[in-house]
Amino acid sequence: MIAVVKREATESQVKNLIGWFEKQGIRVNESKGEYCTVLGLIGDTTAIDIDLLQGLDIIESVTRISDPFKKANRKFHPEDTVVDIGGVKIGGGNFAVMAGPCSVESEEQIIETAKAVKAAGATLLRGGAYKPRTSPYDFQGLHEEGIRLLLKAREATGLPIVSEIMSPEQLPVFEDIDCLQVGARNMQNFDLLKALGKTNKPVLLKRGLSATLKELLMSAEYIMSEGNPNIILCERGIRTYETYTRNTFDVSAIAALKELSHLPVVADPSHATGKVSLIKPMSMAAIVSGADALEIEVHTCPKKALSDAAQQLTPDQFTDVMGAISKARSII
Ligand code: PEP
Ligand code: MN
């Protein structure tokens, strides 16, 4: 980090400032120029509040040279992280498909879907018991009963379970769930992130609707800084001016995240596009771009789905997409 001190700052002011940095374990390289003094700050500057520094009377400007995310950064951890979800590995060359309905609706629905996605080649079952809906009048999920049904589906198929958690208070209910999903709307729910950081459960962290990649990585940093390294980043489309698709699938984010971070990246073409017809081509695009996993919504009868009906695949459509996924994987 570089701090430029204004010309009019007195020597004692600069000395005090340097002393303040040093007290925080930061070495300061002072370079006095004709018009200003430049302070090169060396060490872990993550705890420095850049806005506070910028607000000081004697400071002209502050520039961060290195990324503020450290634990998620590939620079400090060049090898790929491999996350293990109930025996299914993701990252470092291990590829997985997690599939299932947007919402768990009934025992029959989730068990039938689990069997169908397993038969088509999925290795993880994903279903929502707690649903973050835009309208409070829409179906909100079966809650604890949904979790119980997911565990039944795991018993019936052996597939480990991925399900969305919405608040730290729900953690006891999720005790037996294999991977906790943090939805796009909760990407910056810092209390939730910190609570998940204190567990050792795999966390699937979705990119917020309008979050930059750095913001996503800073959210991962929240979880990691509390001690939990088991994170999978998820690109699920972002808000743009386009309305034909539900969101805009930021394919470049997959390759960019893998460049910036050692964490595995999962792509969610279902929420990214909101359209059944686009899930196959976008799954292939995600694989070619380096995705370590895919998250795809599948329902035994999408027309009757209680949430996200327009984007859920039938088991037959999913089988077809899985065929395309294998083809795409064979060429990379
Ligand atoms: C979901 O995965 O069902 C979901 C609600 O996704 P997102 O948080 O990406 O909108
Ligand atoms: Mn959904």
mmCIF file of C-alpha atoms and ligand atoms in Angstrom:
data_model
loop_
_atom_site.group_PDB
_atom_site.id
_atom_site.type_symbol
_atom_site.label_atom_id
_atom_site.label_comp_id
_atom_site.label_asym_id
_atom_site.label_seq_id
_atom_site.Cartn_x
_atom_site.Cartn_y
_atom_site.Cartn_z
ATOM 1 C CA MET A 1 0.000 0.000 0.000
ATOM 2 C CA ILE A 2 1.249 3.480 -0.802
ATOM 3 C CA ALA A 3 0.213 6.626 1.100
ATOM 4 C CA VAL A 4 1.121 10.018 -0.327
ATOM 5 C CA VAL A 5 1.478 12.705 2.368
ATOM 6 C CA LYS A 6 0.630 16.329 1.537
ATOM 7 C CA ARG A 7 3.427 18.856 1.184
ATOM 8 C CA GLU A 8 2.157 20.973 4.091
ATOM 9 C CA ALA A 9 2.281 18.109 6.623
ATOM 10 C CA THR A 10 4.732 18.831 9.419
ATOM 11 C CA GLU A 11 7.561 16.485 10.298
ATOM 12 C CA SER A 12 5.988 15.600 13.634
ATOM 13 C CA GLN A 13 2.667 14.757 11.949
ATOM 14 C CA VAL A 14 4.471 12.397 9.546
ATOM 15 C CA LYS A 15 6.418 10.889 12.452
ATOM 16 C CA ASN A 16 3.184 10.246 14.355
ATOM 17 C CA LEU A 17 1.617 8.622 11.322
ATOM 18 C CA ILE A 18 4.631 6.348 10.801
ATOM 19 C CA GLY A 19 4.527 5.419 14.507
ATOM 20 C CA TRP A 20 0.836 4.521 14.120
ATOM 21 C CA PHE A 21 1.601 2.191 11.188
ATOM 22 C CA GLU A 22 4.519 0.593 13.008
ATOM 23 C CA LYS A 23 2.359 -0.116 16.038
ATOM 24 C CA GLN A 24 0.188 -2.236 13.712
ATOM 25 C CA GLY A 25 3.214 -4.276 12.625
ATOM 26 C CA ILE A 26 3.677 -2.470 9.314
ATOM 27 C CA ARG A 27 7.119 -1.412 8.115
ATOM 28 C CA VAL A 28 7.250 2.013 6.513
ATOM 29 C CA ASN A 29 9.549 3.030 3.724
ATOM 30 C CA GLU A 30 9.653 6.862 3.713
ATOM 31 C CA SER A 31 10.630 8.685 0.574
ATOM 32 C CA LYS A 32 10.793 12.498 0.863
ATOM 33 C CA GLY A 33 10.254 14.363 -2.381
ATOM 34 C CA GLU A 34 10.192 18.027 -3.282
ATOM 35 C CA TYR A 35 6.390 18.237 -3.380
ATOM 36 C CA CYS A 36 5.249 15.397 -1.189
ATOM 37 C CA THR A 37 6.366 12.464 0.939
ATOM 38 C CA VAL A 38 5.555 8.940 -0.178
ATOM 39 C CA LEU A 39 5.141 6.223 2.439
ATOM 40 C CA GLY A 40 5.497 2.654 1.204
ATOM 41 C CA LEU A 41 3.669 0.379 3.648
ATOM 42 C CA ILE A 42 5.085 -3.124 3.815
ATOM 43 C CA GLY A 43 3.453 -6.068 5.599
ATOM 44 C CA ASP A 44 -0.101 -7.183 6.185
ATOM 45 C CA THR A 45 -2.131 -4.071 5.423
ATOM 46 C CA THR A 46 -5.486 -5.887 5.333
ATOM 47 C CA ALA A 47 -6.534 -4.382 8.674
ATOM 48 C CA ILE A 48 -5.825 -0.807 7.549
ATOM 49 C CA ASP A 49 -9.021 1.128 6.931
ATOM 50 C CA ILE A 50 -8.295 2.802 3.613
ATOM 51 C CA ASP A 51 -11.181 5.292 3.979
ATOM 52 C CA LEU A 52 -10.030 6.366 7.417
ATOM 53 C CA LEU A 53 -6.499 6.910 6.123
ATOM 54 C CA GLN A 54 -7.750 8.787 3.086
ATOM 55 C CA GLY A 55 -9.791 11.039 5.377
ATOM 56 C CA LEU A 56 -6.757 12.302 7.319
ATOM 57 C CA ASP A 57 -5.945 15.993 6.691
ATOM 58 C CA ILE A 58 -2.318 15.292 5.837
ATOM 59 C CA ILE A 59 -3.025 12.515 3.318
ATOM 60 C CA GLU A 60 -3.143 13.251 -0.396
ATOM 61 C CA SER A 61 -3.967 9.749 -1.649
ATOM 62 C CA VAL A 62 -3.800 6.072 -0.752
ATOM 63 C CA THR A 63 -3.337 3.226 -3.225
ATOM 64 C CA ARG A 64 -3.607 -0.453 -2.488
ATOM 65 C CA ILE A 65 -0.978 -2.332 -4.454
ATOM 66 C CA SER A 66 -1.864 -5.866 -3.458
ATOM 67 C CA ASP A 67 -5.296 -7.529 -3.304
ATOM 68 C CA PRO A 68 -7.173 -7.149 -0.021
ATOM 69 C CA PHE A 69 -8.132 -10.844 -0.095
ATOM 70 C CA LYS A 70 -5.252 -12.945 1.158
ATOM 71 C CA LYS A 71 -6.521 -16.374 2.144
ATOM 72 C CA ALA A 72 -8.565 -16.809 -1.050
ATOM 73 C CA ASN A 73 -5.743 -15.443 -3.228
ATOM 74 C CA ARG A 74 -3.927 -17.743 -5.641
ATOM 75 C CA LYS A 75 -0.760 -15.670 -5.245
ATOM 76 C CA PHE A 76 -0.324 -16.972 -1.712
ATOM 77 C CA HIS A 77 -1.667 -20.480 -2.416
ATOM 78 C CA PRO A 78 -0.812 -21.465 -5.996
ATOM 79 C CA GLU A 79 -2.223 -25.004 -5.899
ATOM 80 C CA ASP A 80 -5.943 -25.607 -6.435
ATOM 81 C CA THR A 81 -8.010 -26.228 -3.326
ATOM 82 C CA VAL A 82 -10.006 -29.459 -3.387
ATOM 83 C CA VAL A 83 -13.275 -29.377 -1.438
ATOM 84 C CA ASP A 84 -14.728 -32.671 -0.281
ATOM 85 C CA ILE A 85 -18.522 -32.812 0.020
ATOM 86 C CA GLY A 86 -19.432 -36.071 1.738
ATOM 87 C CA GLY A 87 -16.801 -37.949 -0.278
ATOM 88 C CA VAL A 88 -17.401 -36.095 -3.582
ATOM 89 C CA LYS A 89 -14.367 -33.991 -4.469
ATOM 90 C CA ILE A 90 -14.525 -30.687 -6.338
ATOM 91 C CA GLY A 91 -11.490 -28.771 -7.660
ATOM 92 C CA GLY A 92 -7.936 -29.686 -8.648
ATOM 93 C CA GLY A 93 -9.185 -31.671 -11.654
ATOM 94 C CA ASN A 94 -12.155 -33.230 -9.802
ATOM 95 C CA PHE A 95 -15.434 -32.409 -11.532
ATOM 96 C CA ALA A 96 -18.967 -32.817 -10.145
ATOM 97 C CA VAL A 97 -22.544 -32.042 -11.118
ATOM 98 C CA MET A 98 -25.011 -31.054 -8.398
ATOM 99 C CA ALA A 99 -28.607 -31.268 -9.487
ATOM 100 C CA GLY A 100 -32.102 -31.250 -8.087
ATOM 101 C CA PRO A 101 -35.192 -29.109 -7.742
ATOM 102 C CA CYS A 102 -35.188 -25.439 -6.869
ATOM 103 C CA SER A 103 -37.411 -26.282 -3.871
ATOM 104 C CA VAL A 104 -38.056 -29.502 -2.016
ATOM 105 C CA GLU A 105 -41.832 -29.879 -2.358
ATOM 106 C CA SER A 106 -42.717 -33.391 -1.190
ATOM 107 C CA GLU A 107 -41.128 -36.718 -0.318
ATOM 108 C CA GLU A 108 -42.140 -38.257 -3.618
ATOM 109 C CA GLN A 109 -40.828 -35.301 -5.622
ATOM 110 C CA ILE A 110 -37.393 -35.144 -3.983
ATOM 111 C CA ILE A 111 -36.777 -38.890 -3.920
ATOM 112 C CA GLU A 112 -37.894 -39.360 -7.504
ATOM 113 C CA THR A 113 -35.730 -36.422 -8.623
ATOM 114 C CA ALA A 114 -32.748 -37.664 -6.613
ATOM 115 C CA LYS A 115 -32.972 -41.079 -8.261
ATOM 116 C CA ALA A 116 -33.350 -39.526 -11.716
ATOM 117 C CA VAL A 117 -30.384 -37.150 -11.397
ATOM 118 C CA LYS A 118 -28.234 -39.945 -9.987
ATOM 119 C CA ALA A 119 -29.148 -42.206 -12.902
ATOM 120 C CA ALA A 120 -28.143 -39.423 -15.299
ATOM 121 C CA GLY A 121 -24.731 -39.053 -13.621
ATOM 122 C CA ALA A 122 -25.097 -36.283 -11.014
ATOM 123 C CA THR A 123 -22.986 -36.904 -7.918
ATOM 124 C CA LEU A 124 -24.626 -34.400 -5.530
ATOM 125 C CA LEU A 125 -28.268 -33.631 -4.804
ATOM 126 C CA ARG A 126 -29.205 -29.981 -4.486
ATOM 127 C CA GLY A 127 -32.552 -28.768 -3.225
ATOM 128 C CA GLY A 128 -33.840 -25.783 -1.303
ATOM 129 C CA ALA A 129 -35.704 -26.117 2.003
ATOM 130 C CA TYR A 130 -35.400 -22.414 2.861
ATOM 131 C CA LYS A 131 -36.135 -20.251 -0.169
ATOM 132 C CA PRO A 132 -35.187 -16.575 -0.474
ATOM 133 C CA ARG A 133 -38.113 -15.381 -2.622
ATOM 134 C CA THR A 134 -38.552 -11.868 -3.981
ATOM 135 C CA SER A 135 -42.192 -11.865 -2.848
ATOM 136 C CA PRO A 136 -43.172 -12.754 0.713
ATOM 137 C CA TYR A 137 -46.369 -14.273 -0.714
ATOM 138 C CA ASP A 138 -44.505 -16.876 -2.791
ATOM 139 C CA PHE A 139 -43.649 -20.381 -1.581
ATOM 140 C CA GLN A 140 -40.929 -20.051 1.058
ATOM 141 C CA GLY A 141 -39.882 -23.705 1.268
ATOM 142 C CA LEU A 142 -40.754 -26.569 3.617
ATOM 143 C CA HIS A 143 -38.100 -25.530 6.127
ATOM 144 C CA GLU A 144 -37.227 -28.262 8.692
ATOM 145 C CA GLU A 145 -39.494 -30.752 6.938
ATOM 146 C CA GLY A 146 -37.596 -30.016 3.683
ATOM 147 C CA ILE A 147 -34.286 -30.777 5.386
ATOM 148 C CA ARG A 148 -35.715 -34.027 6.735
ATOM 149 C CA LEU A 149 -36.844 -35.021 3.215
ATOM 150 C CA LEU A 150 -33.421 -34.175 1.764
ATOM 151 C CA LEU A 151 -31.805 -36.475 4.303
ATOM 152 C CA LYS A 152 -34.300 -39.191 3.304
ATOM 153 C CA ALA A 153 -33.318 -38.693 -0.338
ATOM 154 C CA ARG A 154 -29.646 -39.059 0.654
ATOM 155 C CA GLU A 155 -30.506 -42.296 2.414
ATOM 156 C CA ALA A 156 -32.314 -43.547 -0.695
ATOM 157 C CA THR A 157 -29.583 -42.630 -3.179
ATOM 158 C CA GLY A 158 -26.323 -42.037 -1.304
ATOM 159 C CA LEU A 159 -25.998 -38.599 -2.903
ATOM 160 C CA PRO A 160 -24.535 -35.957 -0.539
ATOM 161 C CA ILE A 161 -26.787 -32.929 -0.077
ATOM 162 C CA VAL A 162 -26.311 -29.232 -0.922
ATOM 163 C CA SER A 163 -28.931 -26.857 0.482
ATOM 164 C CA GLU A 164 -29.273 -23.128 1.091
ATOM 165 C CA ILE A 165 -28.954 -21.670 4.593
ATOM 166 C CA MET A 166 -30.319 -18.173 5.138
ATOM 167 C CA SER A 167 -29.314 -17.231 8.672
ATOM 168 C CA PRO A 168 -26.862 -18.281 11.403
ATOM 169 C CA GLU A 169 -29.799 -19.352 13.617
ATOM 170 C CA GLN A 170 -30.566 -22.147 11.125
ATOM 171 C CA LEU A 171 -27.174 -23.844 11.644
ATOM 172 C CA PRO A 172 -28.468 -26.538 14.062
ATOM 173 C CA VAL A 173 -31.118 -27.580 11.496
ATOM 174 C CA PHE A 174 -28.373 -27.990 8.869
ATOM 175 C CA GLU A 175 -26.135 -30.125 11.076
ATOM 176 C CA ASP A 176 -26.429 -33.230 8.850
ATOM 177 C CA ILE A 177 -26.427 -31.387 5.508
ATOM 178 C CA ASP A 178 -23.186 -31.942 3.583
ATOM 179 C CA CYS A 179 -22.738 -28.533 1.935
ATOM 180 C CA LEU A 180 -24.281 -25.200 2.880
ATOM 181 C CA GLN A 181 -25.203 -22.880 0.039
ATOM 182 C CA VAL A 182 -25.115 -19.115 0.592
ATOM 183 C CA GLY A 183 -27.481 -17.584 -1.936
ATOM 184 C CA ALA A 184 -26.816 -14.557 -4.105
ATOM 185 C CA ARG A 185 -28.953 -12.357 -1.871
ATOM 186 C CA ASN A 186 -26.940 -13.335 1.188
ATOM 187 C CA MET A 187 -23.456 -13.011 -0.294
ATOM 188 C CA GLN A 188 -22.798 -10.037 1.959
ATOM 189 C CA ASN A 189 -24.689 -11.253 5.021
ATOM 190 C CA PHE A 190 -21.539 -10.905 7.069
ATOM 191 C CA ASP A 191 -22.955 -12.434 10.261
ATOM 192 C CA LEU A 192 -23.912 -15.533 8.278
ATOM 193 C CA LEU A 193 -20.480 -15.686 6.612
ATOM 194 C CA LYS A 194 -18.703 -15.379 9.963
ATOM 195 C CA ALA A 195 -20.891 -18.085 11.508
ATOM 196 C CA LEU A 196 -20.157 -20.433 8.584
ATOM 197 C CA GLY A 197 -16.468 -19.648 9.003
ATOM 198 C CA LYS A 198 -16.624 -21.141 12.483
ATOM 199 C CA THR A 199 -17.864 -24.478 11.105
ATOM 200 C CA ASN A 200 -15.870 -26.871 8.935
ATOM 201 C CA LYS A 201 -18.736 -27.539 6.507
ATOM 202 C CA PRO A 202 -18.184 -27.004 2.795
ATOM 203 C CA VAL A 203 -19.803 -23.714 1.750
ATOM 204 C CA LEU A 204 -21.072 -22.977 -1.749
ATOM 205 C CA LEU A 205 -20.868 -19.192 -1.975
ATOM 206 C CA LYS A 206 -22.947 -17.618 -4.749
ATOM 207 C CA ARG A 207 -22.005 -14.340 -6.382
ATOM 208 C CA GLY A 208 -24.385 -11.503 -5.505
ATOM 209 C CA LEU A 209 -26.678 -10.117 -8.198
ATOM 210 C CA SER A 210 -24.479 -7.059 -8.681
ATOM 211 C CA ALA A 211 -21.292 -8.100 -6.931
ATOM 212 C CA THR A 212 -17.852 -7.670 -8.429
ATOM 213 C CA LEU A 213 -15.454 -10.608 -8.384
ATOM 214 C CA LYS A 214 -13.407 -8.845 -5.693
ATOM 215 C CA GLU A 215 -16.511 -8.475 -3.536
ATOM 216 C CA LEU A 216 -17.246 -12.187 -3.967
ATOM 217 C CA LEU A 217 -13.680 -12.999 -2.969
ATOM 218 C CA MET A 218 -13.896 -10.699 0.044
ATOM 219 C CA SER A 219 -17.005 -12.616 1.136
ATOM 220 C CA ALA A 220 -15.026 -15.859 0.797
ATOM 221 C CA GLU A 221 -12.322 -14.146 2.861
ATOM 222 C CA TYR A 222 -14.878 -13.545 5.644
ATOM 223 C CA ILE A 223 -15.510 -17.298 5.882
ATOM 224 C CA MET A 224 -11.839 -18.227 5.558
ATOM 225 C CA SER A 225 -10.639 -15.661 8.080
ATOM 226 C CA GLU A 226 -12.747 -17.444 10.703
ATOM 227 C CA GLY A 227 -10.964 -20.723 9.932
ATOM 228 C CA ASN A 228 -13.076 -22.553 7.329
ATOM 229 C CA PRO A 229 -11.131 -23.145 4.064
ATOM 230 C CA ASN A 230 -13.835 -25.312 2.405
ATOM 231 C CA ILE A 231 -15.381 -22.876 -0.041
ATOM 232 C CA ILE A 232 -16.672 -23.248 -3.567
ATOM 233 C CA LEU A 233 -17.322 -20.022 -5.472
ATOM 234 C CA CYS A 234 -20.385 -19.862 -7.714
ATOM 235 C CA GLU A 235 -21.043 -17.794 -10.833
ATOM 236 C CA ARG A 236 -24.841 -17.593 -11.217
ATOM 237 C CA GLY A 237 -25.301 -14.624 -13.522
ATOM 238 C CA ILE A 238 -25.394 -10.927 -12.772
ATOM 239 C CA ARG A 239 -27.849 -8.063 -13.334
ATOM 240 C CA THR A 240 -27.399 -6.175 -16.575
ATOM 241 C CA TYR A 241 -29.770 -4.243 -18.863
ATOM 242 C CA GLU A 242 -30.558 -7.460 -20.776
ATOM 243 C CA THR A 243 -34.022 -8.848 -20.116
ATOM 244 C CA TYR A 244 -34.223 -11.811 -22.503
ATOM 245 C CA THR A 245 -32.316 -13.916 -19.989
ATOM 246 C CA ARG A 246 -33.090 -13.900 -16.257
ATOM 247 C CA ASN A 247 -29.531 -12.726 -15.552
ATOM 248 C CA THR A 248 -26.444 -12.328 -17.700
ATOM 249 C CA PHE A 249 -24.152 -15.336 -17.444
ATOM 250 C CA ASP A 250 -20.677 -13.933 -16.850
ATOM 251 C CA VAL A 251 -18.677 -16.769 -18.371
ATOM 252 C CA SER A 252 -15.459 -14.796 -18.088
ATOM 253 C CA ALA A 253 -15.942 -14.757 -14.309
ATOM 254 C CA ILE A 254 -15.237 -18.499 -14.221
ATOM 255 C CA ALA A 255 -11.804 -18.176 -15.813
ATOM 256 C CA ALA A 256 -11.094 -14.923 -13.960
ATOM 257 C CA LEU A 257 -11.963 -16.405 -10.549
ATOM 258 C CA LYS A 258 -9.706 -19.364 -11.216
ATOM 259 C CA GLU A 259 -6.912 -16.953 -12.093
ATOM 260 C CA LEU A 260 -7.467 -14.856 -8.949
ATOM 261 C CA SER A 261 -8.198 -17.649 -6.492
ATOM 262 C CA HIS A 262 -7.292 -21.257 -5.724
ATOM 263 C CA LEU A 263 -10.886 -22.033 -4.667
ATOM 264 C CA PRO A 264 -13.014 -24.278 -6.915
ATOM 265 C CA VAL A 265 -15.609 -22.582 -9.096
ATOM 266 C CA VAL A 266 -19.083 -23.904 -9.826
ATOM 267 C CA ALA A 267 -21.281 -22.488 -12.573
ATOM 268 C CA ASP A 268 -25.063 -22.278 -12.280
ATOM 269 C CA PRO A 269 -26.513 -21.969 -15.795
ATOM 270 C CA SER A 270 -30.056 -22.391 -14.431
ATOM 271 C CA HIS A 271 -30.197 -19.122 -12.483
ATOM 272 C CA ALA A 272 -27.812 -17.418 -14.891
ATOM 273 C CA THR A 273 -30.155 -17.822 -17.856
ATOM 274 C CA GLY A 274 -33.556 -18.729 -16.418
ATOM 275 C CA LYS A 275 -34.267 -20.646 -19.620
ATOM 276 C CA VAL A 276 -34.370 -24.385 -20.236
ATOM 277 C CA SER A 277 -33.131 -23.984 -23.820
ATOM 278 C CA LEU A 278 -29.926 -22.218 -22.745
ATOM 279 C CA ILE A 279 -28.782 -24.619 -20.049
ATOM 280 C CA LYS A 280 -27.081 -27.074 -22.388
ATOM 281 C CA PRO A 281 -24.974 -24.529 -24.323
ATOM 282 C CA MET A 282 -24.095 -22.598 -21.177
ATOM 283 C CA SER A 283 -23.098 -25.775 -19.321
ATOM 284 C CA MET A 284 -20.694 -26.517 -22.157
ATOM 285 C CA ALA A 285 -19.380 -22.944 -22.126
ATOM 286 C CA ALA A 286 -18.802 -23.199 -18.373
ATOM 287 C CA ILE A 287 -16.831 -26.420 -18.723
ATOM 288 C CA VAL A 288 -14.663 -25.068 -21.501
ATOM 289 C CA SER A 289 -14.027 -21.989 -19.332
ATOM 290 C CA GLY A 290 -12.682 -24.138 -16.496
ATOM 291 C CA ALA A 291 -15.650 -24.696 -14.171
ATOM 292 C CA ASP A 292 -14.968 -27.370 -11.535
ATOM 293 C CA ALA A 293 -18.654 -28.171 -11.113
ATOM 294 C CA LEU A 294 -22.125 -27.344 -12.378
ATOM 295 C CA GLU A 295 -25.304 -26.675 -10.440
ATOM 296 C CA ILE A 296 -28.417 -27.448 -12.482
ATOM 297 C CA GLU A 297 -32.090 -27.362 -11.505
ATOM 298 C CA VAL A 298 -34.108 -30.488 -12.314
ATOM 299 C CA HIS A 299 -37.754 -31.225 -11.460
ATOM 300 C CA THR A 300 -39.855 -34.303 -12.170
ATOM 301 C CA CYS A 301 -42.621 -32.037 -13.465
ATOM 302 C CA PRO A 302 -41.279 -28.487 -14.023
ATOM 303 C CA LYS A 303 -44.706 -27.123 -15.054
ATOM 304 C CA LYS A 304 -45.941 -27.784 -11.520
ATOM 305 C CA ALA A 305 -42.839 -26.504 -9.723
ATOM 306 C CA LEU A 306 -43.499 -24.156 -6.799
ATOM 307 C CA SER A 307 -40.465 -22.003 -7.688
ATOM 308 C CA ASP A 308 -38.336 -21.325 -10.792
ATOM 309 C CA ALA A 309 -40.628 -23.356 -13.070
ATOM 310 C CA ALA A 310 -39.263 -21.814 -16.286
ATOM 311 C CA GLN A 311 -35.692 -22.952 -15.777
ATOM 312 C CA GLN A 312 -36.007 -26.464 -14.396
ATOM 313 C CA LEU A 313 -35.143 -29.389 -16.650
ATOM 314 C CA THR A 314 -37.111 -32.605 -16.819
ATOM 315 C CA PRO A 315 -35.059 -35.726 -16.009
ATOM 316 C CA ASP A 316 -34.917 -36.501 -19.757
ATOM 317 C CA GLN A 317 -33.647 -33.029 -20.609
ATOM 318 C CA PHE A 318 -31.085 -33.352 -17.822
ATOM 319 C CA THR A 319 -29.877 -36.688 -19.218
ATOM 320 C CA ASP A 320 -29.371 -34.974 -22.562
ATOM 321 C CA VAL A 321 -27.431 -32.104 -20.912
ATOM 322 C CA MET A 322 -25.264 -34.626 -19.043
ATOM 323 C CA GLY A 323 -24.352 -36.166 -22.411
ATOM 324 C CA ALA A 324 -23.262 -32.744 -23.686
ATOM 325 C CA ILE A 325 -21.304 -32.168 -20.461
ATOM 326 C CA SER A 326 -19.348 -35.406 -21.029
ATOM 327 C CA LYS A 327 -18.592 -34.342 -24.603
ATOM 328 C CA ALA A 328 -17.385 -30.907 -23.482
ATOM 329 C CA ARG A 329 -15.223 -32.534 -20.787
ATOM 330 C CA SER A 330 -13.636 -34.843 -23.305
ATOM 331 C CA ILE A 331 -12.270 -31.941 -25.362
ATOM 332 C CA ILE A 332 -10.659 -29.905 -22.570
HETATM 333 C C1 PEP B 1 -31.119 -21.146 -5.750
HETATM 334 O O1 PEP B 1 -30.009 -21.677 -5.893
HETATM 335 O O2 PEP B 1 -32.201 -21.774 -5.771
HETATM 336 C C2 PEP B 1 -31.161 -19.673 -5.632
HETATM 337 C C3 PEP B 1 -32.149 -19.051 -5.001
HETATM 338 O O3 PEP B 1 -30.128 -19.112 -6.262
HETATM 339 P P1 PEP B 1 -29.551 -17.613 -6.231
HETATM 340 O O4 PEP B 1 -29.218 -17.336 -4.792
HETATM 341 O O5 PEP B 1 -28.338 -17.715 -7.109
HETATM 342 O O6 PEP B 1 -30.603 -16.707 -6.788
HETATM 343 MN MN MN B 2 -33.965 -21.721 -8.019
#
